[in-house]
mmCIF file of C-alpha atoms and ligand atoms in Angstrom:
data_model
loop_
_atom_site.group_PDB
_atom_site.id
_atom_site.type_symbol
_atom_site.label_atom_id
_atom_site.label_comp_id
_atom_site.label_asym_id
_atom_site.label_seq_id
_atom_site.Cartn_x
_atom_site.Cartn_y
_atom_site.Cartn_z
ATOM 1 C CA MET S 912 2.409 21.467 6.662
ATOM 2 C CA THR S 913 3.667 25.151 6.264
ATOM 3 C CA ASP S 914 5.171 26.127 2.882
ATOM 4 C CA VAL S 915 8.164 28.476 1.970
ATOM 5 C CA GLU S 916 5.701 31.348 2.000
ATOM 6 C CA GLY S 917 4.282 30.575 5.414
ATOM 7 C CA ARG S 918 0.936 29.307 4.306
ATOM 8 C CA ARG S 919 -0.548 26.513 6.379
ATOM 9 C CA TYR S 920 -2.073 23.358 5.009
ATOM 10 C CA LEU S 921 -3.975 20.283 6.402
ATOM 11 C CA ASP S 922 -2.490 17.455 4.558
ATOM 12 C CA MET S 923 -4.991 15.042 3.580
ATOM 13 C CA LEU S 924 -2.707 12.960 1.262
ATOM 14 C CA ALA S 925 -0.052 11.814 3.823
ATOM 15 C CA GLY S 926 2.576 10.712 1.371
ATOM 16 C CA TYR S 927 0.060 8.351 -0.143
ATOM 17 C CA SER S 928 -0.488 6.786 3.200
ATOM 18 C CA ALA S 929 3.559 6.692 4.244
ATOM 19 C CA LEU S 930 2.691 9.472 6.670
ATOM 20 C CA ASN S 931 -0.346 7.447 8.171
ATOM 21 C CA PHE S 932 1.129 8.666 11.779
ATOM 22 C CA GLY S 933 1.114 12.203 10.689
ATOM 23 C CA HIS S 934 4.108 14.616 10.125
ATOM 24 C CA GLY S 935 6.678 14.985 12.839
ATOM 25 C CA ASN S 936 5.222 12.100 14.862
ATOM 26 C CA ARG S 937 7.131 12.442 18.348
ATOM 27 C CA ARG S 938 7.365 8.751 18.767
ATOM 28 C CA LEU S 939 8.686 8.088 15.271
ATOM 29 C CA ILE S 940 11.136 11.032 15.600
ATOM 30 C CA ASP S 941 12.479 10.139 19.004
ATOM 31 C CA ALA S 942 12.984 6.352 17.797
ATOM 32 C CA ALA S 943 14.627 7.454 14.631
ATOM 33 C CA LYS S 944 17.042 10.179 16.916
ATOM 34 C CA THR S 945 17.896 7.403 19.419
ATOM 35 C CA GLN S 946 18.957 5.169 16.653
ATOM 36 C CA LEU S 947 21.171 7.950 14.721
ATOM 37 C CA GLU S 948 23.064 8.155 17.937
ATOM 38 C CA ARG S 949 23.856 4.522 17.858
ATOM 39 C CA VAL S 950 24.426 2.888 14.610
ATOM 40 C CA THR S 951 22.592 3.778 11.165
ATOM 41 C CA LEU S 952 24.032 1.044 8.953
ATOM 42 C CA THR S 953 26.292 -2.286 9.099
ATOM 43 C CA SER S 954 26.996 -4.355 5.998
ATOM 44 C CA ARG S 955 24.494 -6.628 5.499
ATOM 45 C CA ALA S 956 27.101 -9.469 6.088
ATOM 46 C CA PHE S 957 26.829 -8.759 9.687
ATOM 47 C CA TYR S 958 23.762 -8.631 12.245
ATOM 48 C CA HIS S 959 22.899 -5.913 13.966
ATOM 49 C CA ASP S 960 20.735 -5.644 17.405
ATOM 50 C CA ARG S 961 17.467 -4.203 15.886
ATOM 51 C CA PHE S 962 17.160 -6.833 12.993
ATOM 52 C CA ALA S 963 15.830 -9.929 14.746
ATOM 53 C CA ASP S 964 13.613 -7.805 16.978
ATOM 54 C CA PHE S 965 12.391 -5.958 13.670
ATOM 55 C CA CYS S 966 11.744 -9.455 11.829
ATOM 56 C CA GLU S 967 10.217 -10.964 14.691
ATOM 57 C CA GLN S 968 7.605 -8.247 15.535
ATOM 58 C CA LEU S 969 6.844 -7.834 11.917
ATOM 59 C CA ALA S 970 6.157 -11.419 11.486
ATOM 60 C CA GLU S 971 4.001 -11.606 14.279
ATOM 61 C CA LEU S 972 1.909 -8.650 13.415
ATOM 62 C CA CYS S 973 1.095 -10.279 9.969
ATOM 63 C CA GLY S 974 0.769 -13.781 11.558
ATOM 64 C CA MET S 975 3.283 -15.288 9.627
ATOM 65 C CA GLU S 976 6.736 -16.738 9.808
ATOM 66 C CA SER S 977 9.319 -14.844 7.764
ATOM 67 C CA VAL S 978 10.343 -11.417 6.695
ATOM 68 C CA LEU S 979 12.791 -10.177 4.000
ATOM 69 C CA PRO S 980 13.222 -6.356 4.390
ATOM 70 C CA MET S 981 13.663 -4.166 1.672
ATOM 71 C CA ASN S 982 13.585 -0.321 1.154
ATOM 72 C CA THR S 983 10.979 0.786 -1.331
ATOM 73 C CA GLY S 984 7.745 -0.288 -2.169
ATOM 74 C CA ALA S 985 8.775 -1.325 -5.796
ATOM 75 C CA GLU S 986 11.749 -3.264 -4.593
ATOM 76 C CA ALA S 987 9.551 -5.424 -2.218
ATOM 77 C CA VAL S 988 7.296 -5.998 -5.477
ATOM 78 C CA GLU S 989 10.211 -7.060 -7.232
ATOM 79 C CA THR S 990 11.414 -9.223 -4.189
ATOM 80 C CA ALA S 991 7.708 -10.907 -4.312
ATOM 81 C CA VAL S 992 8.033 -11.710 -8.147
ATOM 82 C CA LYS S 993 11.470 -13.193 -7.677
ATOM 83 C CA THR S 994 10.201 -15.399 -4.596
ATOM 84 C CA ALA S 995 7.043 -16.489 -6.384
ATOM 85 C CA ARG S 996 9.179 -17.499 -9.424
ATOM 86 C CA LYS S 997 11.720 -19.168 -7.485
ATOM 87 C CA TRP S 998 9.223 -21.068 -5.430
ATOM 88 C CA GLY S 999 7.403 -21.845 -8.493
ATOM 89 C CA TYR S 1000 10.359 -23.591 -9.792
ATOM 90 C CA ARG S 1001 11.697 -25.154 -6.328
ATOM 91 C CA VAL S 1002 8.582 -26.092 -4.609
ATOM 92 C CA LYS S 1003 5.684 -26.179 -7.168
ATOM 93 C CA GLY S 1004 7.597 -27.732 -9.746
ATOM 94 C CA VAL S 1005 7.097 -25.305 -12.701
ATOM 95 C CA VAL S 1006 9.245 -25.810 -15.784
ATOM 96 C CA ASP S 1007 12.230 -23.599 -15.992
ATOM 97 C CA ASN S 1008 11.525 -20.007 -17.138
ATOM 98 C CA MET S 1009 7.911 -20.823 -17.724
ATOM 99 C CA ALA S 1010 6.448 -19.101 -14.387
ATOM 100 C CA LYS S 1011 3.581 -16.899 -14.813
ATOM 101 C CA ILE S 1012 2.088 -14.390 -12.694
ATOM 102 C CA VAL S 1013 -1.432 -13.008 -12.697
ATOM 103 C CA VAL S 1014 -2.077 -9.301 -11.831
ATOM 104 C CA ALA S 1015 -5.178 -7.012 -12.428
ATOM 105 C CA SER S 1016 -5.934 -4.373 -14.834
ATOM 106 C CA ASN S 1017 -5.452 -0.765 -13.513
ATOM 107 C CA ASN S 1018 -2.896 -1.983 -10.843
ATOM 108 C CA PHE S 1019 -0.020 0.260 -9.531
ATOM 109 C CA HIS S 1020 2.897 -1.706 -8.133
ATOM 110 C CA GLY S 1021 5.704 0.533 -8.837
ATOM 111 C CA ARG S 1022 7.901 2.138 -11.220
ATOM 112 C CA THR S 1023 10.753 -0.424 -11.740
ATOM 113 C CA THR S 1024 11.014 -1.870 -15.510
ATOM 114 C CA THR S 1025 9.484 -5.044 -14.439
ATOM 115 C CA VAL S 1026 6.549 -3.739 -12.472
ATOM 116 C CA ILE S 1027 5.647 -1.296 -15.207
ATOM 117 C CA SER S 1028 5.817 -4.206 -17.625
ATOM 118 C CA PHE S 1029 2.540 -5.435 -16.070
ATOM 119 C CA SER S 1030 0.942 -2.348 -15.807
ATOM 120 C CA THR S 1031 -1.921 -1.127 -17.999
ATOM 121 C CA ASP S 1032 -1.419 2.644 -17.601
ATOM 122 C CA PRO S 1033 0.099 4.186 -20.918
ATOM 123 C CA ASP S 1034 1.756 6.822 -18.700
ATOM 124 C CA ALA S 1035 3.513 4.385 -16.582
ATOM 125 C CA ARG S 1036 4.621 2.128 -19.707
ATOM 126 C CA ALA S 1037 5.150 4.035 -22.853
ATOM 127 C CA ASP S 1038 8.747 4.116 -24.122
ATOM 128 C CA PHE S 1039 10.251 2.040 -21.324
ATOM 129 C CA GLY S 1040 9.845 -1.145 -23.439
ATOM 130 C CA PRO S 1041 10.990 -3.913 -23.845
ATOM 131 C CA TYR S 1042 8.953 -5.186 -21.120
ATOM 132 C CA THR S 1043 9.587 -8.219 -18.718
ATOM 133 C CA PRO S 1044 7.445 -11.273 -19.929
ATOM 134 C CA GLY S 1045 5.759 -13.802 -17.386
ATOM 135 C CA PHE S 1046 2.729 -11.775 -16.522
ATOM 136 C CA GLU S 1047 -0.901 -12.297 -17.403
ATOM 137 C CA ILE S 1048 -3.303 -9.227 -16.937
ATOM 138 C CA VAL S 1049 -7.055 -9.710 -15.955
ATOM 139 C CA PRO S 1050 -9.791 -7.400 -15.345
ATOM 140 C CA TYR S 1051 -9.828 -6.452 -11.564
ATOM 141 C CA GLY S 1052 -12.869 -7.761 -9.618
ATOM 142 C CA ASP S 1053 -13.566 -10.389 -12.313
ATOM 143 C CA LEU S 1054 -13.357 -13.905 -10.569
ATOM 144 C CA THR S 1055 -14.264 -15.788 -13.805
ATOM 145 C CA ALA S 1056 -11.446 -14.281 -15.869
ATOM 146 C CA MET S 1057 -9.108 -14.704 -12.737
ATOM 147 C CA GLU S 1058 -10.011 -18.470 -13.136
ATOM 148 C CA ALA S 1059 -9.555 -18.647 -16.783
ATOM 149 C CA ALA S 1060 -5.916 -17.254 -16.402
ATOM 150 C CA LEU S 1061 -4.875 -19.670 -13.856
ATOM 151 C CA THR S 1062 -3.146 -22.723 -15.738
ATOM 152 C CA GLU S 1063 0.057 -25.114 -14.161
ATOM 153 C CA ASN S 1064 2.417 -22.472 -14.677
ATOM 154 C CA THR S 1065 1.168 -19.986 -12.752
ATOM 155 C CA VAL S 1066 2.850 -19.462 -9.775
ATOM 156 C CA ALA S 1067 1.062 -16.262 -8.016
ATOM 157 C CA VAL S 1068 -1.684 -13.986 -8.148
ATOM 158 C CA LEU S 1069 -0.346 -10.289 -7.099
ATOM 159 C CA LEU S 1070 -3.258 -7.751 -6.109
ATOM 160 C CA GLU S 1071 -4.075 -4.834 -4.362
ATOM 161 C CA PRO S 1072 -7.070 -5.574 -1.978
ATOM 162 C CA ILE S 1073 -8.054 -1.984 -2.700
ATOM 163 C CA GLN S 1074 -6.555 -0.410 -5.962
ATOM 164 C CA GLY S 1075 -5.405 3.340 -4.694
ATOM 165 C CA GLU S 1076 -3.729 4.801 -7.581
ATOM 166 C CA ALA S 1077 -6.737 3.439 -9.853
ATOM 167 C CA GLY S 1078 -9.058 5.623 -7.821
ATOM 168 C CA VAL S 1079 -9.576 3.601 -4.467
ATOM 169 C CA LEU S 1080 -11.421 1.012 -6.195
ATOM 170 C CA VAL S 1081 -12.865 -1.514 -3.695
ATOM 171 C CA PRO S 1082 -13.429 -5.035 -5.586
ATOM 172 C CA PRO S 1083 -17.124 -6.561 -5.411
ATOM 173 C CA PRO S 1084 -17.805 -8.417 -2.207
ATOM 174 C CA GLY S 1085 -16.450 -11.885 -2.332
ATOM 175 C CA TYR S 1086 -13.704 -11.327 -4.955
ATOM 176 C CA LEU S 1087 -10.803 -11.389 -2.662
ATOM 177 C CA ALA S 1088 -12.185 -14.294 -0.776
ATOM 178 C CA GLY S 1089 -12.825 -16.073 -4.169
ATOM 179 C CA VAL S 1090 -9.337 -15.345 -5.319
ATOM 180 C CA ARG S 1091 -8.207 -16.790 -2.130
ATOM 181 C CA ARG S 1092 -10.033 -20.268 -2.624
ATOM 182 C CA LEU S 1093 -8.997 -20.664 -6.264
ATOM 183 C CA THR S 1094 -5.197 -19.643 -5.462
ATOM 184 C CA GLN S 1095 -5.323 -22.451 -2.747
ATOM 185 C CA GLU S 1096 -6.992 -24.936 -4.777
ATOM 186 C CA ARG S 1097 -4.466 -24.205 -7.797
ATOM 187 C CA ASN S 1098 -1.645 -24.176 -5.532
ATOM 188 C CA VAL S 1099 -0.712 -20.546 -6.414
ATOM 189 C CA LEU S 1100 0.479 -18.245 -3.908
ATOM 190 C CA PHE S 1101 -1.585 -15.102 -3.210
ATOM 191 C CA ILE S 1102 0.568 -12.110 -2.917
ATOM 192 C CA ALA S 1103 -1.375 -8.907 -1.342
ATOM 193 C CA ASP S 1104 0.186 -5.495 -2.253
ATOM 194 C CA GLU S 1105 -0.764 -3.729 0.970
ATOM 195 C CA ILE S 1106 2.049 -1.206 0.570
ATOM 196 C CA GLN S 1107 -0.804 1.639 0.598
ATOM 197 C CA SER S 1108 -3.955 -0.304 1.727
ATOM 198 C CA GLY S 1109 -2.280 -1.998 4.849
ATOM 199 C CA LEU S 1110 -0.918 -0.800 8.378
ATOM 200 C CA GLY S 1111 -4.216 0.934 9.407
ATOM 201 C CA ARG S 1112 -5.592 2.847 6.583
ATOM 202 C CA THR S 1113 -8.712 0.953 6.074
ATOM 203 C CA GLY S 1114 -9.623 0.496 9.901
ATOM 204 C CA ARG S 1115 -7.721 -3.101 9.986
ATOM 205 C CA THR S 1116 -4.023 -3.765 10.048
ATOM 206 C CA PHE S 1117 -4.611 -5.349 6.619
ATOM 207 C CA ALA S 1118 -7.326 -4.471 4.225
ATOM 208 C CA LEU S 1119 -7.779 -7.971 3.394
ATOM 209 C CA GLU S 1120 -9.030 -8.659 6.925
ATOM 210 C CA HIS S 1121 -12.310 -6.897 5.867
ATOM 211 C CA GLU S 1122 -13.050 -9.878 3.675
ATOM 212 C CA GLY S 1123 -11.668 -12.598 6.303
ATOM 213 C CA VAL S 1124 -8.766 -13.332 4.043
ATOM 214 C CA VAL S 1125 -5.322 -14.157 4.837
ATOM 215 C CA PRO S 1126 -2.902 -14.194 1.779
ATOM 216 C CA ASP S 1127 0.393 -16.145 1.359
ATOM 217 C CA MET S 1128 2.269 -13.150 1.308
ATOM 218 C CA TYR S 1129 2.055 -9.543 2.322
ATOM 219 C CA VAL S 1130 3.983 -6.702 0.367
ATOM 220 C CA LEU S 1131 4.328 -3.736 2.963
ATOM 221 C CA GLY S 1132 6.171 -0.527 2.634
ATOM 222 C CA LYS S 1133 5.114 3.373 2.716
ATOM 223 C CA ALA S 1134 3.711 3.591 6.454
ATOM 224 C CA LEU S 1135 6.106 0.760 7.546
ATOM 225 C CA GLY S 1136 9.032 3.524 7.525
ATOM 226 C CA GLY S 1137 6.713 6.033 9.337
ATOM 227 C CA GLY S 1138 7.284 8.696 6.712
ATOM 228 C CA VAL S 1139 11.001 8.919 8.088
ATOM 229 C CA VAL S 1140 12.844 6.529 6.161
ATOM 230 C CA PRO S 1141 11.850 4.097 3.431
ATOM 231 C CA VAL S 1142 11.156 0.747 4.726
ATOM 232 C CA SER S 1143 9.562 -2.117 2.804
ATOM 233 C CA ALA S 1144 9.231 -5.844 3.233
ATOM 234 C CA VAL S 1145 8.090 -9.112 2.279
ATOM 235 C CA VAL S 1146 6.324 -11.095 4.790
ATOM 236 C CA SER S 1147 5.269 -14.754 4.054
ATOM 237 C CA SER S 1148 5.835 -18.292 5.383
ATOM 238 C CA GLN S 1149 9.235 -20.498 5.765
ATOM 239 C CA GLU S 1150 8.107 -22.633 3.013
ATOM 240 C CA VAL S 1151 8.010 -19.626 0.706
ATOM 241 C CA LEU S 1152 10.716 -17.255 1.877
ATOM 242 C CA GLY S 1153 12.757 -20.300 2.739
ATOM 243 C CA VAL S 1154 13.799 -20.675 -0.978
ATOM 244 C CA TYR S 1155 16.444 -18.240 -1.003
ATOM 245 C CA ARG S 1156 19.834 -19.418 -0.146
ATOM 246 C CA PRO S 1157 22.763 -16.935 0.777
ATOM 247 C CA GLY S 1158 23.918 -14.804 -1.827
ATOM 248 C CA GLU S 1159 20.654 -15.059 -4.060
ATOM 249 C CA HIS S 1160 19.009 -11.822 -2.962
ATOM 250 C CA GLY S 1161 19.873 -9.109 -0.991
ATOM 251 C CA SER S 1162 20.015 -5.024 -0.408
ATOM 252 C CA THR S 1163 22.572 -2.880 0.942
ATOM 253 C CA PHE S 1164 20.174 -0.785 2.828
ATOM 254 C CA GLY S 1165 17.414 -3.228 3.266
ATOM 255 C CA GLY S 1166 16.710 -3.967 7.298
ATOM 256 C CA ASN S 1167 19.181 -1.158 8.353
ATOM 257 C CA PRO S 1168 19.444 -0.408 12.010
ATOM 258 C CA LEU S 1169 17.653 2.997 11.539
ATOM 259 C CA ALA S 1170 15.089 1.411 9.334
ATOM 260 C CA CYS S 1171 14.501 -1.137 11.960
ATOM 261 C CA ALA S 1172 14.439 1.073 14.908
ATOM 262 C CA VAL S 1173 11.530 3.308 13.207
ATOM 263 C CA ALA S 1174 9.683 0.105 11.687
ATOM 264 C CA LEU S 1175 9.797 -1.323 15.488
ATOM 265 C CA GLU S 1176 8.159 1.867 16.755
ATOM 266 C CA VAL S 1177 5.562 1.794 13.934
ATOM 267 C CA ILE S 1178 4.653 -2.180 14.649
ATOM 268 C CA ALA S 1179 4.401 -1.183 18.305
ATOM 269 C CA MET S 1180 2.123 1.573 17.411
ATOM 270 C CA LEU S 1181 -0.138 -0.451 15.447
ATOM 271 C CA ARG S 1182 -0.377 -3.322 18.029
ATOM 272 C CA THR S 1183 -1.984 -0.933 20.246
ATOM 273 C CA GLY S 1184 -5.033 -1.112 17.683
ATOM 274 C CA GLU S 1185 -5.318 2.725 18.436
ATOM 275 C CA TYR S 1186 -4.782 3.893 14.970
ATOM 276 C CA GLN S 1187 -7.079 1.240 13.367
ATOM 277 C CA GLN S 1188 -9.693 2.123 15.760
ATOM 278 C CA ARG S 1189 -9.266 5.932 14.515
ATOM 279 C CA ALA S 1190 -9.425 4.905 10.937
ATOM 280 C CA THR S 1191 -12.549 3.129 11.753
ATOM 281 C CA GLU S 1192 -14.282 5.705 13.426
ATOM 282 C CA LEU S 1193 -13.174 8.700 11.576
ATOM 283 C CA GLY S 1194 -13.605 6.761 8.384
ATOM 284 C CA GLU S 1195 -17.262 6.064 9.184
ATOM 285 C CA HIS S 1196 -17.420 10.050 9.880
ATOM 286 C CA LEU S 1197 -15.712 10.707 6.435
ATOM 287 C CA HIS S 1198 -17.936 8.430 4.353
ATOM 288 C CA HIS S 1199 -20.884 9.577 5.972
ATOM 289 C CA GLU S 1200 -20.437 13.525 4.931
ATOM 290 C CA LEU S 1201 -18.959 12.485 1.470
ATOM 291 C CA GLY S 1202 -22.432 10.346 1.054
ATOM 292 C CA LEU S 1203 -24.122 13.459 1.866
ATOM 293 C CA LEU S 1204 -22.367 15.228 -1.066
ATOM 294 C CA THR S 1205 -23.422 12.352 -3.469
ATOM 295 C CA GLY S 1206 -27.155 12.948 -2.249
ATOM 296 C CA THR S 1207 -26.854 16.364 -3.604
ATOM 297 C CA GLY S 1208 -25.474 15.458 -6.929
ATOM 298 C CA VAL S 1209 -21.958 17.388 -6.798
ATOM 299 C CA VAL S 1210 -20.360 14.041 -6.043
ATOM 300 C CA GLU S 1211 -21.226 10.994 -8.405
ATOM 301 C CA ALA S 1212 -19.609 8.320 -6.188
ATOM 302 C CA VAL S 1213 -17.464 7.651 -3.259
ATOM 303 C CA ARG S 1214 -15.389 4.661 -2.869
ATOM 304 C CA GLY S 1215 -13.034 3.361 -0.198
ATOM 305 C CA ARG S 1216 -12.648 2.086 3.509
ATOM 306 C CA GLY S 1217 -11.718 3.692 6.697
ATOM 307 C CA LEU S 1218 -9.733 6.986 6.168
ATOM 308 C CA TRP S 1219 -9.564 6.463 2.728
ATOM 309 C CA ALA S 1220 -11.717 7.857 -0.186
ATOM 310 C CA GLY S 1221 -11.831 8.234 -4.008
ATOM 311 C CA VAL S 1222 -14.318 10.620 -4.583
ATOM 312 C CA ASP S 1223 -15.708 11.161 -8.169
ATOM 313 C CA ILE S 1224 -16.735 14.833 -8.688
ATOM 314 C CA ALA S 1225 -19.535 15.612 -11.230
ATOM 315 C CA PRO S 1226 -17.506 16.540 -14.117
ATOM 316 C CA ARG S 1227 -18.865 20.045 -14.365
ATOM 317 C CA HIS S 1228 -17.042 21.088 -11.134
ATOM 318 C CA GLY S 1229 -13.807 20.666 -12.879
ATOM 319 C CA THR S 1230 -10.988 18.013 -13.322
ATOM 320 C CA GLY S 1231 -9.825 16.246 -10.562
ATOM 321 C CA ARG S 1232 -6.852 18.373 -10.869
ATOM 322 C CA GLU S 1233 -8.801 21.467 -10.897
ATOM 323 C CA ILE S 1234 -10.549 20.691 -7.732
ATOM 324 C CA SER S 1235 -7.242 19.605 -5.798
ATOM 325 C CA GLU S 1236 -5.737 22.738 -7.074
ATOM 326 C CA LYS S 1237 -8.670 24.928 -5.477
ATOM 327 C CA LEU S 1238 -8.721 22.937 -2.394
ATOM 328 C CA MET S 1239 -4.769 23.692 -2.153
ATOM 329 C CA ASP S 1240 -5.972 27.542 -2.343
ATOM 330 C CA ARG S 1241 -7.826 26.772 0.658
ATOM 331 C CA GLY S 1242 -5.160 24.831 2.436
ATOM 332 C CA VAL S 1243 -6.339 21.304 2.093
ATOM 333 C CA LEU S 1244 -3.907 18.739 0.287
ATOM 334 C CA VAL S 1245 -5.411 16.152 -1.788
ATOM 335 C CA LYS S 1246 -4.636 14.777 -5.111
ATOM 336 C CA ASP S 1247 -6.296 13.672 -8.237
ATOM 337 C CA THR S 1248 -6.304 10.315 -9.917
ATOM 338 C CA HIS S 1249 -8.049 10.034 -13.208
ATOM 339 C CA GLY S 1250 -10.708 12.356 -14.780
ATOM 340 C CA SER S 1251 -12.624 13.990 -12.014
ATOM 341 C CA THR S 1252 -11.818 11.579 -9.541
ATOM 342 C CA ILE S 1253 -9.933 13.020 -5.961
ATOM 343 C CA ARG S 1254 -8.545 10.908 -3.389
ATOM 344 C CA ILE S 1255 -8.846 11.727 0.313
ATOM 345 C CA ALA S 1256 -6.381 9.588 2.949
ATOM 346 C CA PRO S 1257 -5.290 12.129 5.750
ATOM 347 C CA PRO S 1258 -3.100 10.722 8.398
ATOM 348 C CA LEU S 1259 -4.832 8.381 10.951
ATOM 349 C CA VAL S 1260 -4.198 10.941 13.780
ATOM 350 C CA ILE S 1261 -5.989 13.529 12.286
ATOM 351 C CA SER S 1262 -8.545 15.270 14.824
ATOM 352 C CA LYS S 1263 -12.415 15.129 13.947
ATOM 353 C CA GLU S 1264 -12.161 18.877 14.169
ATOM 354 C CA ASP S 1265 -9.538 18.972 11.599
ATOM 355 C CA LEU S 1266 -11.376 16.524 9.383
ATOM 356 C CA ASP S 1267 -14.461 18.474 9.383
ATOM 357 C CA TRP S 1268 -12.612 21.493 8.575
ATOM 358 C CA GLY S 1269 -11.017 19.821 5.441
ATOM 359 C CA LEU S 1270 -14.521 18.683 4.371
ATOM 360 C CA ASP S 1271 -15.887 22.168 5.023
ATOM 361 C CA GLN S 1272 -13.370 23.417 2.303
ATOM 362 C CA LEU S 1273 -14.564 20.428 0.187
ATOM 363 C CA ARG S 1274 -18.113 21.589 0.116
ATOM 364 C CA ALA S 1275 -16.999 25.170 -0.323
ATOM 365 C CA VAL S 1276 -14.956 24.386 -3.452
ATOM 366 C CA LEU S 1277 -18.185 22.515 -4.694
ATOM 367 C CA THR S 1278 -20.770 24.942 -4.101
ATOM 368 C CA ASP S 1279 -18.502 27.992 -5.609
HETATM 369 C C1 LIG J 469 3.215 3.493 -3.503
HETATM 370 C C2 LIG J 469 2.870 1.890 -4.039
HETATM 371 C C3 LIG J 469 4.047 1.309 -4.377
HETATM 372 C C4 LIG J 469 5.233 1.548 -4.648
HETATM 373 O O1 LIG J 469 6.119 1.900 -3.446
HETATM 374 P P1 LIG J 469 7.322 3.049 -4.037
HETATM 375 O O2 LIG J 469 7.985 3.006 -2.501
HETATM 376 O O3 LIG J 469 6.728 4.206 -4.519
HETATM 377 O O4 LIG J 469 8.288 2.172 -4.575
HETATM 378 C C5 LIG J 469 3.571 -0.305 -5.005
HETATM 379 N N1 LIG J 469 2.481 -0.439 -4.600
HETATM 380 C C6 LIG J 469 1.200 -0.109 -3.980
HETATM 381 C C7 LIG J 469 0.275 -0.437 -4.035
HETATM 382 C C8 LIG J 469 1.508 1.374 -4.055
HETATM 383 O O5 LIG J 469 0.740 2.200 -3.434
#
């Protein structure tokens, strides 16, 4: 990235994983340009020639049957909530208006009024009430609390397989598999918000794959639009997404030709496995190097998977914000989360040399 003063930066935040394939990725820009010259939008009442392809390819990538495209991540989460409720009433047989969705503390699922209603972050919630009811919040990573929260009215559990905004929190081993088992036993949908963790970031197409878990529904966004256009989607089975009848849900821009063209290229790129492989290999290197810093005490803890790390800096070196600003002065873009935590999520196309240069800047900032 080059700023208005001509200063160059290495972007190690990558649009919170929307830019998994880097800035100005040739394949994605070309796919967008080609589509710009053809058709950019049809009324959703009519099909266009990229729509079926997009749905089919994305469903296949996810190993699922049905796709419902939206635009932003928050909209896709809203769609997942609506879908789970409708499934609860129509398929599970929950009494009207009693549906509950269980979520985790410290979640981040977006910024709409319903989504912030089940946030535990005061900054995200304060002054935006009254809040949407129907959500139960349990501590992230606590399977016993999860089990206790499930009732006959529970229609879904909505979780991030790794909590990004909370500081790249990886749940304890066995947690996600445990949630899968519980939700299966209780006839509850397991909704995985893979908007940030998915599409290659952790070294797999989906972060849940590390735990051998297949959810009932994926919520996708960010990298699905390649950093070019907003594209999000809910992906699930016919039984679940088939609850909608015409007119019951929709979006003017969801699944538009430009969005589909770019997303189709993203899906084709992911199918090569090349980006997942890069995230795995470079991720091992990143975590190895960060681990060495933990050894010296300047870093208190490192979490994450693949090319994704939450780094707790020893507070004597400053707040996450201060460290991020010092890194920016040295030409590296990252962002703080809470306290003295910074998160690192470079594009998956980053070279090992650039990654090492970025790590050199971090070491320099921490030994200043
Ligand atoms: C970014 C994000 C969202 C919201 O996506 P927007 O496109 O900003 O609405 C939802 N869930 C997770 C896990 C995210 O990281």
